Amino acid sequence: MSFVVTAGQAADRPQFIPVLKKIRVRLPVGRPRTRPGAVAADKAYSSRANRAYLRKRHIKAVIPEKKDQAANRKKKGSRGGRPVSHDADLYKERNAVERLINRLKDWRGIATRFDKTPESYLAGLELRASMIWLEELLRTAD
């Protein structure tokens, strides 16, 4: 898991690549991988730049196409390229991320952003994420 703290009014889409650069996928053995097998995201992250980045790194994009992007592609005819496909079953698992975000926001300080400095807010996020991780670890150990 990784976090990138931005100003409150900043959009999420520009942070897609910086977050992916910070992610490390840990397997039971070996060093952490810096390239996941697939990335599932909602339509907000469906941009040419994001898809090109994922293609360049050989990461499967599980991102549905926006309606306006599909219409523009169809309007171009054969020059518009192939339709974007995504694995619907894998996309359904994206809700785990949404549930995690909601669990992070159970802490009022995270949900309302009481902390004045980005460092203290990030520390709160990491502390809450660690607590959630430990809860899950203890639950599966029983």
Phi, psi and omega in degrees: 000143177218154180233145170232118182267129179234177174296153183300329183271358182286144179282160181282323189303317179295344182269001182302307183290316177301324178292316180299326179293335181271345186285138174233123181265118182263131175253171181302325179229158176088178181279160181297139177276144179260000182230107177289163179289325182208156176232121178257128180214163179276181187299338181298335183263010181275084177230159178300317183297315180295316180294321179295319178299315180295319178298316181299325181267005179060044177250132180288127179267121177248070185228118178292155182274139176292152181298320181291327177292320178295319180295318178296321179295316180294326180296329180283349180071223183292340178282349183282347179088181181279153176295149178284133176246153174213154181282108184297322180293319178292325179295328179297334180283352180297337181298340177298323178293316179298320179294322178296317178300319178295323178292324176297320183283359173298332174282121184300324180296328178282317182295322185257353179057058178290329183296137184274331182254147178299328181295315181288326176294316179297322178297319177297318177299313182293323178295313180297318179297321178295320178296318178297316180299316179294321177301315179295320180297316179292323180294321180282340180285336182287000000 
